[in-house]
XYZ file of C-alpha atoms in Angstrom:
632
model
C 106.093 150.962 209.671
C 104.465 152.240 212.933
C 100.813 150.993 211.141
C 102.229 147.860 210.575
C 103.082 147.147 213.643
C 100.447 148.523 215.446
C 97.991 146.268 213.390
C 100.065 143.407 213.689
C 99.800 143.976 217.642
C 95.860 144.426 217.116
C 95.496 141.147 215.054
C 97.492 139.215 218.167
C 95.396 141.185 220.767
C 91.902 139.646 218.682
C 93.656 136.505 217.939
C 93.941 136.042 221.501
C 90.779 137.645 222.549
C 89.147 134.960 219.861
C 91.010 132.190 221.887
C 89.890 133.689 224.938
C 86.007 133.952 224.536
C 86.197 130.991 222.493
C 87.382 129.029 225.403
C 85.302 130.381 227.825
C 82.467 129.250 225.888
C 83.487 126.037 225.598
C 84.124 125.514 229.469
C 80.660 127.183 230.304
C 78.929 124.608 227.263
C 80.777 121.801 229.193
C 80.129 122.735 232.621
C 76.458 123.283 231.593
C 75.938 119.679 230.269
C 77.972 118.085 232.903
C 75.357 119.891 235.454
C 72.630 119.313 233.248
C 73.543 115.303 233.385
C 73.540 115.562 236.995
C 70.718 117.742 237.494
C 68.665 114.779 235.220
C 70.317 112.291 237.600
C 69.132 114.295 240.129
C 65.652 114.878 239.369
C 65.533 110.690 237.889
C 66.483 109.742 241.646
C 64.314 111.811 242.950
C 61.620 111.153 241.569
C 62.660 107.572 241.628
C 62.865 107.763 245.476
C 59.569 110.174 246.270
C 57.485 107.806 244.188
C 58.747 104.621 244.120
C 55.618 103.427 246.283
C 52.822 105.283 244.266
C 54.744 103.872 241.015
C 55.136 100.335 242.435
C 51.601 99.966 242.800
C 50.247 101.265 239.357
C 53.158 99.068 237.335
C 52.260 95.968 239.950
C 48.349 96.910 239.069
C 49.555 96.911 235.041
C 51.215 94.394 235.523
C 48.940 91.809 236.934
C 46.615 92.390 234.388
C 48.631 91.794 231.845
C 50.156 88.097 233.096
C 46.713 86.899 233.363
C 46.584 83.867 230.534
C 49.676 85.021 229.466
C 52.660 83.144 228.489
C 56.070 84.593 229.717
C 58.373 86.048 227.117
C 61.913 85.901 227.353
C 63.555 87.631 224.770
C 67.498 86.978 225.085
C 68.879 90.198 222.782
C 71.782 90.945 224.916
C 74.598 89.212 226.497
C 73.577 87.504 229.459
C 75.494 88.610 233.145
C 75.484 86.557 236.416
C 74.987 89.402 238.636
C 71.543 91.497 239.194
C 70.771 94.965 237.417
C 69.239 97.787 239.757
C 67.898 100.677 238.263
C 70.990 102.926 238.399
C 72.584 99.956 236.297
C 69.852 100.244 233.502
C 69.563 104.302 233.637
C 73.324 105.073 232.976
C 73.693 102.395 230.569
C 70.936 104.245 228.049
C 72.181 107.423 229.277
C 75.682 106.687 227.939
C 74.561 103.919 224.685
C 75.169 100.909 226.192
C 73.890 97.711 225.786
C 72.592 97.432 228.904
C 72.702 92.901 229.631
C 69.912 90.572 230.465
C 70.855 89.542 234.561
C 71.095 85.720 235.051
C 69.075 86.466 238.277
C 66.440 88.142 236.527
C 65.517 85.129 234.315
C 66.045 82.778 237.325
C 63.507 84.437 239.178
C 61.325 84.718 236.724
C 61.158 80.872 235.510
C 61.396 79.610 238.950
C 57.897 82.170 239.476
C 56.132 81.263 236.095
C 56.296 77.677 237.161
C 54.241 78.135 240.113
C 52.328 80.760 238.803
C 48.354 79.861 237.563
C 48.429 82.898 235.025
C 51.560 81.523 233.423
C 50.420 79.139 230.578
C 53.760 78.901 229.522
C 57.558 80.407 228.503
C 58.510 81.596 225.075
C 62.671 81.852 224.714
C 63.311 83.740 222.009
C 66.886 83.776 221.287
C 68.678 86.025 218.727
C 71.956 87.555 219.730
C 73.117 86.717 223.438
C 76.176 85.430 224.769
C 77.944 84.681 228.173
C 80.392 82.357 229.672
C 79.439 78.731 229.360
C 79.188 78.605 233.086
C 76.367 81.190 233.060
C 74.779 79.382 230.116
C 74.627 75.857 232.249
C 73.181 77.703 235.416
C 70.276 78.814 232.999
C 70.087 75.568 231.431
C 68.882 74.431 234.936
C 66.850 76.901 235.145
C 64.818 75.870 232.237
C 64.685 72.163 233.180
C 63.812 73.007 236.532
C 61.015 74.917 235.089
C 60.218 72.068 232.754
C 59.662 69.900 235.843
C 56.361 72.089 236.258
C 54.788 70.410 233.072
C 54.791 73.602 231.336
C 55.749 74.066 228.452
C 58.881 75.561 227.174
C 59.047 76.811 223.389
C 62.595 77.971 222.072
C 62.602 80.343 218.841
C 66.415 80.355 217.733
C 67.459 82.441 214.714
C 70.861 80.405 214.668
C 72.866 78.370 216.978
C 76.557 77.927 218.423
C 77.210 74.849 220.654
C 76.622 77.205 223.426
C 72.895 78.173 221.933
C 71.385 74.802 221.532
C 72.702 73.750 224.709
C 69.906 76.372 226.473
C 67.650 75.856 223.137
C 67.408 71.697 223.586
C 65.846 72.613 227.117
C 63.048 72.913 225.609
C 59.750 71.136 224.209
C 59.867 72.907 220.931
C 62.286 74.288 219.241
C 62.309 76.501 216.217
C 64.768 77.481 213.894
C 64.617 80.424 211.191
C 64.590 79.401 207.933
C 68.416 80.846 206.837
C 69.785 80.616 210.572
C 71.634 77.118 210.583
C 73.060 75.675 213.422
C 76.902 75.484 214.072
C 78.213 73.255 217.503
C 81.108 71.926 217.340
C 81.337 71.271 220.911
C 83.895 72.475 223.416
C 87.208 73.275 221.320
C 90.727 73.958 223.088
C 92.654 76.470 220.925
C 96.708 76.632 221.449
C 99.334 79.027 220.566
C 102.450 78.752 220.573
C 105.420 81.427 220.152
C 108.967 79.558 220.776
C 110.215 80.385 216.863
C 108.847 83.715 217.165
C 110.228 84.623 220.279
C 113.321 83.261 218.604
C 113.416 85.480 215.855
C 113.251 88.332 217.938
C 115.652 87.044 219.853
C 114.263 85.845 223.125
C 114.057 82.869 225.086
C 112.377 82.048 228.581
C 114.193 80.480 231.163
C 110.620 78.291 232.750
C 111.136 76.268 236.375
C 107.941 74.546 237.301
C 106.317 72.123 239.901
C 103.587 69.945 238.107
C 104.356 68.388 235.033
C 100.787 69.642 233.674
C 101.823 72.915 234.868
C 101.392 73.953 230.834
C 101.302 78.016 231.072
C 104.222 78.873 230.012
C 104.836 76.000 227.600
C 103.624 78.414 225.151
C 106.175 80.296 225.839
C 109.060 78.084 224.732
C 107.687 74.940 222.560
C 105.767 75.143 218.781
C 103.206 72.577 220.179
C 101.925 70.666 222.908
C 103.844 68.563 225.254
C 102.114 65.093 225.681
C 101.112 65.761 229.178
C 99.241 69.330 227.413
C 97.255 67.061 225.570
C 96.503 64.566 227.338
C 95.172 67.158 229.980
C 93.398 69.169 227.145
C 91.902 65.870 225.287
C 90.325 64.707 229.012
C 89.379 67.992 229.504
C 87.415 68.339 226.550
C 85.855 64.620 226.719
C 84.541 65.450 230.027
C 82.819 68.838 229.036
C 81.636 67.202 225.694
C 80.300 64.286 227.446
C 78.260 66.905 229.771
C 76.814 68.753 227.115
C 76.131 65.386 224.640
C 73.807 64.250 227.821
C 71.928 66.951 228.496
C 71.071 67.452 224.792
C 70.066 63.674 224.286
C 67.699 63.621 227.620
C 65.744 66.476 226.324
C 65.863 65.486 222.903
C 64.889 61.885 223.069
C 67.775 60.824 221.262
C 71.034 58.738 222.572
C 74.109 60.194 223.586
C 76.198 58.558 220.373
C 73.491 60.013 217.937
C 74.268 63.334 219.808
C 78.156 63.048 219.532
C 77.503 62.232 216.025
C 75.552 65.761 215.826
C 78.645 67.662 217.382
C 81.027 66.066 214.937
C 79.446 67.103 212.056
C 79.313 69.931 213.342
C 77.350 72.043 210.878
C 73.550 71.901 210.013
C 71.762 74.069 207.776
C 68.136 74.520 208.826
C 66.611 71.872 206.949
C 69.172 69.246 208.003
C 68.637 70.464 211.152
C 65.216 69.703 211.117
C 65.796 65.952 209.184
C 67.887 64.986 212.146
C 65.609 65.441 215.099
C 67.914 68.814 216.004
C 64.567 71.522 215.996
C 60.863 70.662 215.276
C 60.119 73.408 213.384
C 61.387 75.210 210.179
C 59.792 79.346 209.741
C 59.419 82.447 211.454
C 58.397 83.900 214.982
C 55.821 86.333 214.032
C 53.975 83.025 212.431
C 54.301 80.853 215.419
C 53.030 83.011 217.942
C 49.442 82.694 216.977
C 50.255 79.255 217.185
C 51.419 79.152 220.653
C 48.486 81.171 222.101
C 45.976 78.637 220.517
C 47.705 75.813 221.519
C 48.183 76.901 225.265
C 44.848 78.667 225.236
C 46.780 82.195 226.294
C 45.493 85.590 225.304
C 48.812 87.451 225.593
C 52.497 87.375 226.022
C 54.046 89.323 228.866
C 57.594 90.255 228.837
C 60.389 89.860 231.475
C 60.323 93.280 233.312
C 56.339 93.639 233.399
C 56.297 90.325 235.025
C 58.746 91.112 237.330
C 56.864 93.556 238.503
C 53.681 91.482 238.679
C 54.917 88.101 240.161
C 56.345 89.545 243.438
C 53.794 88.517 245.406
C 54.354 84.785 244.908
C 57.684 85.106 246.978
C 56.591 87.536 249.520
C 55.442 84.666 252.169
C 59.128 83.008 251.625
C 60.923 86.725 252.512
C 62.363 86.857 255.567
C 61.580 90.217 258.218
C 64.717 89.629 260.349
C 68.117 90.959 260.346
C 69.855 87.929 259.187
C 71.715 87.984 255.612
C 74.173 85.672 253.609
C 77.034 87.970 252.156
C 78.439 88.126 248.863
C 82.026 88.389 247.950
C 83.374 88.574 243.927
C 86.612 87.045 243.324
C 86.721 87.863 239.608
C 89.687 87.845 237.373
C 93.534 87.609 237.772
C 95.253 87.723 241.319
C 97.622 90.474 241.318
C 99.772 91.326 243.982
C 99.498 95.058 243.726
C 97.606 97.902 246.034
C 95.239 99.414 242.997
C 92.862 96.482 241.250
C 90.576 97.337 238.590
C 87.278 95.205 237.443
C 89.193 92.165 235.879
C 91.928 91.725 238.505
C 91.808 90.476 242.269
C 93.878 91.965 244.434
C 94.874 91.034 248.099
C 94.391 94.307 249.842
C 90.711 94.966 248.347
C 89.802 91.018 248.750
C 91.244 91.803 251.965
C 89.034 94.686 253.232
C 86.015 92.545 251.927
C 86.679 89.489 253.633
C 87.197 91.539 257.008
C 84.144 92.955 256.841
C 81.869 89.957 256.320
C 83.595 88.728 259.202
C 83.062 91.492 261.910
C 79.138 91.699 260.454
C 77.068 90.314 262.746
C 74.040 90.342 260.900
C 75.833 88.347 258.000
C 75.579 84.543 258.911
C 77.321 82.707 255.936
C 79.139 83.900 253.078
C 79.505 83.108 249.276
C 82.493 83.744 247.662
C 82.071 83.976 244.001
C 84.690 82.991 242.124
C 85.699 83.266 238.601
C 89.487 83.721 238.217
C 92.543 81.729 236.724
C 94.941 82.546 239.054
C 97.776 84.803 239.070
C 100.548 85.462 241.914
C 100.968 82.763 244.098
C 101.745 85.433 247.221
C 98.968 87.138 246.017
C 96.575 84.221 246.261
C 97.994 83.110 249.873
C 97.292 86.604 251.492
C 93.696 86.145 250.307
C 94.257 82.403 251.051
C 94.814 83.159 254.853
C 92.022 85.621 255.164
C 89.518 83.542 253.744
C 90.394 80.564 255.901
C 90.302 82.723 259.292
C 86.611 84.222 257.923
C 85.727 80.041 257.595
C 86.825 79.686 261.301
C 83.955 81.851 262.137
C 81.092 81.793 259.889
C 80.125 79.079 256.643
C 82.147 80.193 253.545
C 80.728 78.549 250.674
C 82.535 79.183 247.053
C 80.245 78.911 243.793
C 83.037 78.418 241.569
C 82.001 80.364 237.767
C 83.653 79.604 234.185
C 86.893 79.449 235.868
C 88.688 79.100 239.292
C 91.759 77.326 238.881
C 95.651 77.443 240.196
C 95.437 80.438 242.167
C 91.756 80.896 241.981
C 91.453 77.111 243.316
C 94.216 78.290 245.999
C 91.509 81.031 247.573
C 88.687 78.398 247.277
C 90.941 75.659 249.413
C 90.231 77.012 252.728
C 85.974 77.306 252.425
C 83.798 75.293 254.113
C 81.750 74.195 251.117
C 82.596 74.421 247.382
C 80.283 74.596 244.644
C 81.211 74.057 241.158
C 79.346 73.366 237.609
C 80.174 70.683 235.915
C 81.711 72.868 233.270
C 83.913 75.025 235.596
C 87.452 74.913 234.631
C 89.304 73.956 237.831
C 92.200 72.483 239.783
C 95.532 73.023 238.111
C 97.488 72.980 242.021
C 100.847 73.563 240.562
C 103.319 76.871 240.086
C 105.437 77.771 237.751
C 107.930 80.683 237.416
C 109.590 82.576 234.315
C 111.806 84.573 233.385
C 112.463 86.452 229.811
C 115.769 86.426 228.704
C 117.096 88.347 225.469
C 119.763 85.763 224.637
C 120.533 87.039 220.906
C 119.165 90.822 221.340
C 121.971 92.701 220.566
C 122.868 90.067 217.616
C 119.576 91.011 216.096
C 118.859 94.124 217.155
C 122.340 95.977 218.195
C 121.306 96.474 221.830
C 124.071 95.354 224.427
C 123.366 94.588 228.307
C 125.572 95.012 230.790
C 125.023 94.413 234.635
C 127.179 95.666 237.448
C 126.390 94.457 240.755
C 128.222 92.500 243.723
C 125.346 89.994 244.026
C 126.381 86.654 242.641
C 122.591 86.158 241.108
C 125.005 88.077 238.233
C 123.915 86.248 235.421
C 120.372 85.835 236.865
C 119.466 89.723 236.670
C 120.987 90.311 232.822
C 118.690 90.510 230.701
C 120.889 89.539 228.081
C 122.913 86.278 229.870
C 121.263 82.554 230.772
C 121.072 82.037 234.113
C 123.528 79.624 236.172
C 122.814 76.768 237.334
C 123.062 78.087 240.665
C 120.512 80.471 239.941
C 118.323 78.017 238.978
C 118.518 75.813 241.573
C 117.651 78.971 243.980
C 114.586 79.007 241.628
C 113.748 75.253 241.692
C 113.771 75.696 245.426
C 111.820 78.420 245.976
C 108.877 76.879 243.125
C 109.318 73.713 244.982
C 108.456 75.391 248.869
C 105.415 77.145 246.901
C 104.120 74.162 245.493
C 104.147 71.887 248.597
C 102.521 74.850 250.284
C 100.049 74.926 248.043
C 99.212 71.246 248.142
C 99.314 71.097 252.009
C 97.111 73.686 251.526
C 94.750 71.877 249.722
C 94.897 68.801 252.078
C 93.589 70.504 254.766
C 91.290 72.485 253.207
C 89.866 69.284 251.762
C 90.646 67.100 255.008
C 92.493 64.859 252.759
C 96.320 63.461 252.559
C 98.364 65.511 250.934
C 99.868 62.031 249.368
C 96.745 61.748 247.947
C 96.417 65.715 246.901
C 99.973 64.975 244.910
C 98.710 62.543 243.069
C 95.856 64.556 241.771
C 98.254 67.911 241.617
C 100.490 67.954 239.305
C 99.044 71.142 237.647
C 96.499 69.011 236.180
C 93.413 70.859 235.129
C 89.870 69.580 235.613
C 86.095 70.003 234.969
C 83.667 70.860 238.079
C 82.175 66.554 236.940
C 85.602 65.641 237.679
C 86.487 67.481 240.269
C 83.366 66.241 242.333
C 84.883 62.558 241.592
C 88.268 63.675 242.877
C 87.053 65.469 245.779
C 88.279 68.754 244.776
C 84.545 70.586 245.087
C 81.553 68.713 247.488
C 78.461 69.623 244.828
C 77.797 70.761 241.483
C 75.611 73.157 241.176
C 75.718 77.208 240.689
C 75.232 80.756 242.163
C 71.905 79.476 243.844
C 72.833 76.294 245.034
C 75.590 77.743 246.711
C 73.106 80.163 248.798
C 70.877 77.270 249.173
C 74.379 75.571 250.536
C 75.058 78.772 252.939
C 71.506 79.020 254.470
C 71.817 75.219 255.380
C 75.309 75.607 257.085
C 74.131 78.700 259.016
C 70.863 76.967 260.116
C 68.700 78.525 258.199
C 65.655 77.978 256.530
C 67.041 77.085 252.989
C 63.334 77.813 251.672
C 63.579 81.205 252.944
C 64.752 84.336 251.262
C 67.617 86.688 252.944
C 69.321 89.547 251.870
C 71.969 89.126 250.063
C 74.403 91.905 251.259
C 77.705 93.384 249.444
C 80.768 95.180 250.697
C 80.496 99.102 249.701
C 83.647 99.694 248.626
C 84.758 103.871 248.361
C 84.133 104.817 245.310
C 86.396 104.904 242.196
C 85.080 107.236 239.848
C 82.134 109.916 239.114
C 79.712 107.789 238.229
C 80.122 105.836 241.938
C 79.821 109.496 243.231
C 76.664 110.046 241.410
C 75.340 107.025 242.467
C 76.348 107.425 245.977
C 73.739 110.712 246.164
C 76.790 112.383 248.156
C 78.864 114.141 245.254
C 80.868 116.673 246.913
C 81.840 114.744 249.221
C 82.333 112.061 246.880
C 84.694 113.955 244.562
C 87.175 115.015 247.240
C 87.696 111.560 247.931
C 88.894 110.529 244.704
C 92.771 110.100 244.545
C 93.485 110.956 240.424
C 92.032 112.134 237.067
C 92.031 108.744 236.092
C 89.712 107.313 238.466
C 87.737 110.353 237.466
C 85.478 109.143 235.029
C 85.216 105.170 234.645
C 85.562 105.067 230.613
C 88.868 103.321 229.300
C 89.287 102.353 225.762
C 90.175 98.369 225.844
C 92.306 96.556 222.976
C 90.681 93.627 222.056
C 94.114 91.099 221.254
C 93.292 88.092 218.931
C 93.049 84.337 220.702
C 96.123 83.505 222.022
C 97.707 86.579 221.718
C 95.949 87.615 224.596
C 97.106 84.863 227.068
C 100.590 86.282 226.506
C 99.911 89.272 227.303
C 98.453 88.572 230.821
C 101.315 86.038 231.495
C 104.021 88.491 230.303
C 102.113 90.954 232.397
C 102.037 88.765 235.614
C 105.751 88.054 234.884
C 106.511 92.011 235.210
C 106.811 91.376 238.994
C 109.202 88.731 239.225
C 107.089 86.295 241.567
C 105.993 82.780 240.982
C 102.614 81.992 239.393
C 99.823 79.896 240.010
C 98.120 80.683 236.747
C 96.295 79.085 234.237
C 95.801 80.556 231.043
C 93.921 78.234 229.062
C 91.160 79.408 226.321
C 88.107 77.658 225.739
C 85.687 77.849 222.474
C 82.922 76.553 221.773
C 82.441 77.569 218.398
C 84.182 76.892 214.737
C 83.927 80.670 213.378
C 86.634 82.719 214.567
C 86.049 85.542 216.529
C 81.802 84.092 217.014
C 80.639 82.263 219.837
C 83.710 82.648 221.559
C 83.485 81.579 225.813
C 87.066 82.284 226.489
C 86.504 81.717 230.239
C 88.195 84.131 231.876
């Protein structure tokens, strides 16, 4: 017995001394790749830093050599981003297997370079597998036929084509498809769901007050289809961006607009029809072509995007500008939230805030673009921002470059601005507000789950979950929607230095293109990111032909990798508030089309406060789940 229990007490004491070393191990294997990661970081800055000038000069040395009777090749791979990459971007992407995006910037700078530059005998775009918001798409469309203007020529190598891919493909003077790839554009396509019977058979209905009759986002919420003022909105909506994108394919096509609206109603082309119809010149492969290109331009290379980056710098070096002066940039990008802690797809007040505040006490920073790409959110929200952005314009040029999207409450931020800069296929407007509230009307029917409210406020009936609301309650409601939404169009009217008669009758909730907004009066140019520095330069009296920093708010940073970055980790670290701003990786649900507009209502609607929100969806692609620009 005393054996027994003496090896049973030995077999714990191992056991435990297993667990022990075991876990010891473990931590010191973690802790030694965490500081072997850094120490890499480390040493890659470093040496990044110490020899950034010796390196500069040998890759600028390469690199000139290698863009002499070269044509430039732009291989599009990757989505495609609006903002710049630096190096830190690019280095922890690999380091942690991302795809690591092609910058909008980037190939901007590049085209508007090769058209100037003697070495450049031409650009090769060589599509296979991007992406990127429609918006993005159109500023590089105008790119290329800006570049075009040079009498260069352009050559496009497509494997296959949504409406979205041909648009930046018909840019050019030649156009090839691969023999298998096919071309699907359908055009712009609005797609609506609807979840009145389902929220019925789980018992729950929404009680909706609006101002606007277009005011359509929570429609879904309560109908199984469209009210006629939905689709009227949705069919101008949709004629307007077709009608943009029919245009600029017939122009550089040398066909009419009808014979183009015939191509987007068919819709589908295999690559032989394709080629019948005067959509592509040229049925085969890349590798086949390229000998073809060099002959015909007389070039002895091809050069790609980063080597002639590094080579081409010189060609804007007499345009950079030596003094202190700067335009600021300021990202208003996703939904307005009223709420302290924001992360990458939401705009809050207090952050937006902090931002604005400090372009305005800069005194180096002379104008200021706001960037905007957001469909609104809460209205209180929005007017904090609102009033912060108009008191910056009282000082210094605010210009907006509106992206895919700034509408309801991200057209509420842009009111105040001294300029606003849209593209014809920004998604904009919708001035209206709407509130909601979810009400579980035949819960415990279905479900056996009884409500029962005790309180001496007479909004009773209002605060059950499980009772309609009185008509008293609602008239409270219809009030306070109605003071929001006449604040919100005053608003407007003298942000645009119009009537706000005339603002009403253009309100309404009523969503609209950047190419209609510019009729209305709504935005003052089309145009995007760089027209709206172009716009700030010229406000602030200065040389619009000149480059200036572009400077950025550095925020405190939100997770390790920011404290890596920074080159200050201790310190870094012991700012951090919580393991969850730790490290910057969260896992993300994608929810199907549709599905995941309810969710960000129903999420907005947690708070109780009126919305200015739009929550539209907009595809430009047949094939579900392909091609998708939901432009948000």
């Amino acid at each position: 017995m005393g054996d027994g229990k003496n090896s049973g007490f030995l077999g714990r004491l191992f056991r435990s001394l297993f667990v022990i070393i075991t876990s010891y191990l473990a931590l010191v294997g973690l802790m030694v790749t965490v500081l072997g990661i850094l120490l890499g970081v480390f040493i890659y800055k470093a040496m990044r830093d110490e020899g950034s000038s010796m390196k500069s000069v040998k890759a600028t040395q390469a690199a000139n050599t290698e863009i002499e009777q070269s044509i430039l090749h732009l291989k599009l791979d990757r989505p495609i981003v609006a903002y710049t990459l630096d190096e830190s971007d690019r280095f922890f992407g690999s380091l942690f297997n991302e795809t690591v995006p092609v910058s909008l910037m980037d190939l901007q700078t590049a085209l508007r370079r090769a058209a100037e530059d003697a070495r450049v005998q031409g650009v090769l775009l060589d599509i296979t597998n991007t992406g990127g918001s429609f918006s993005t798409m159109t500023a590089l469309r105008r790119s290329l036929d800006a570049y075009r203007a040079s009498q260069k020529p352009l050559y496009v190598s497509l494997n296959d084509g949504d409406t979205a891919l041909y648009y930046i493909a018909s840019a050019g003077n030649q156009i090839s498809l691969t023999p298998l790839g096919g071309l699907t554009i359908t055009g712009p396509a609005f797609q609506l769901a609807y979840f009145g019977s389902a929220l019925d058979k789980l018992g729950l209905q929404f009680e909706v007050v609006k101002a606007g009759k277009f005011k359509s986002a929570m429609e879904a919420f309560v109908q199984d289809a469209p009210s006629p003022e939905t689709l009227e909105m949705y069919g101008a909506l949709e004629a307007s961006l077709r009608g943009t994108v029919a245009t600029a394919i017939a122009n550089n096509r040398k066909h009419s607009v009808a014979e183009v609206n015939g191509w987007l109603k068919r819709s589908f082309f295999t690559s032989q029809e394709a080629l019948k119809e005067g959509l592509v010149d040229r049925v085969g492969y890349l590798p086949a072509w390229l000998d073809e290109i060099k002959n015909a331009t007389k070039a002895q290379r091809f050069v790609e995007l980063r080597a002639y980056l590094q080579g081409s710098g010189q060609l804007d070096e007499p345009r950079v500008t030596k003094g202190p002066e700067a335009i600021a940039l300021i990202r208003a990008e996703g939904e307005i939230v009223n709420s302290t802690r924001s992360n990458s797809d939401q705009i809050a007040p207090d952050h937006m805030i902090e931002e604005l505040q400090w372009a305005a006490k800069e005194d180096d920073v002379k104008a200021v673009v706001l960037r905007i790409d957001s469909p609104g959110g809460s209205a209180l929200a929005s007017d904090l921002i609102w009033d912060e952005v108009r008191k910056l314009s009282e000082k210094k040029p605010v210009v907006v470059s509106m992206g895919a999207v700034a509408a309801s409450g991200g057209y509420y931020i842009a009111a105040p601005a001294t300029m606003i800069v849209a593209e014809p296929t920004t998604i904009t407007g919708s001035i209206g507000v709407i509130g909601g509230m979810p009400k579980g009307l035949k819960v415990a029917e279905k479900w056996g789950v009884n409500f029962h409210m005790v309180t001496a406020s007479d909004r009773k009936d209002y605060l059950n979950f499980a009772t309609k609301s009185s008509e008293a309650d609602k008239e409270l409601i219809r009030n306070s929607i109605k003071e929001t939404y006449d604040t919100f169009v005053q608003k407007v009217a003298a942000g645009r230095k119009q009537a706000p008669e005339r603002i009403y009758q253009i309100a309404e909730g009523r969503v609209y293109t950047g190419a209609d907004a510019l009729t209305l009066g709504l935005v003052d140019r089309l145009g995007g990111f760089h027209e709206a520095v172009r716009a700030a330069k010229e406000l602030a009296k200065l040389d619009p032909d000149k480059f200036y920093s572009l400077e950025e708010y550095q925020p405190a940073p939100k997770n390790l990798l920011d404290c890596i970055r920074s080159g200050s980790i201790g310190e870094c670290l012991s700012t951090l508030q919580d393991s969850e701003s730790f490290f910057p990786w969260k896992s993300r649900v994608e929810l199907p089309l549709g599905l995941d507009k309810l969710k960000h209502a129903t999420d907005l609607l947690e708070s109780g406060q009126t919305l200015a929100y739009w929550p539209g969806a907009l595809r430009w692609d047949a094939r579900p789940g392909l091609g998708r620009a939901a432009e948000d």
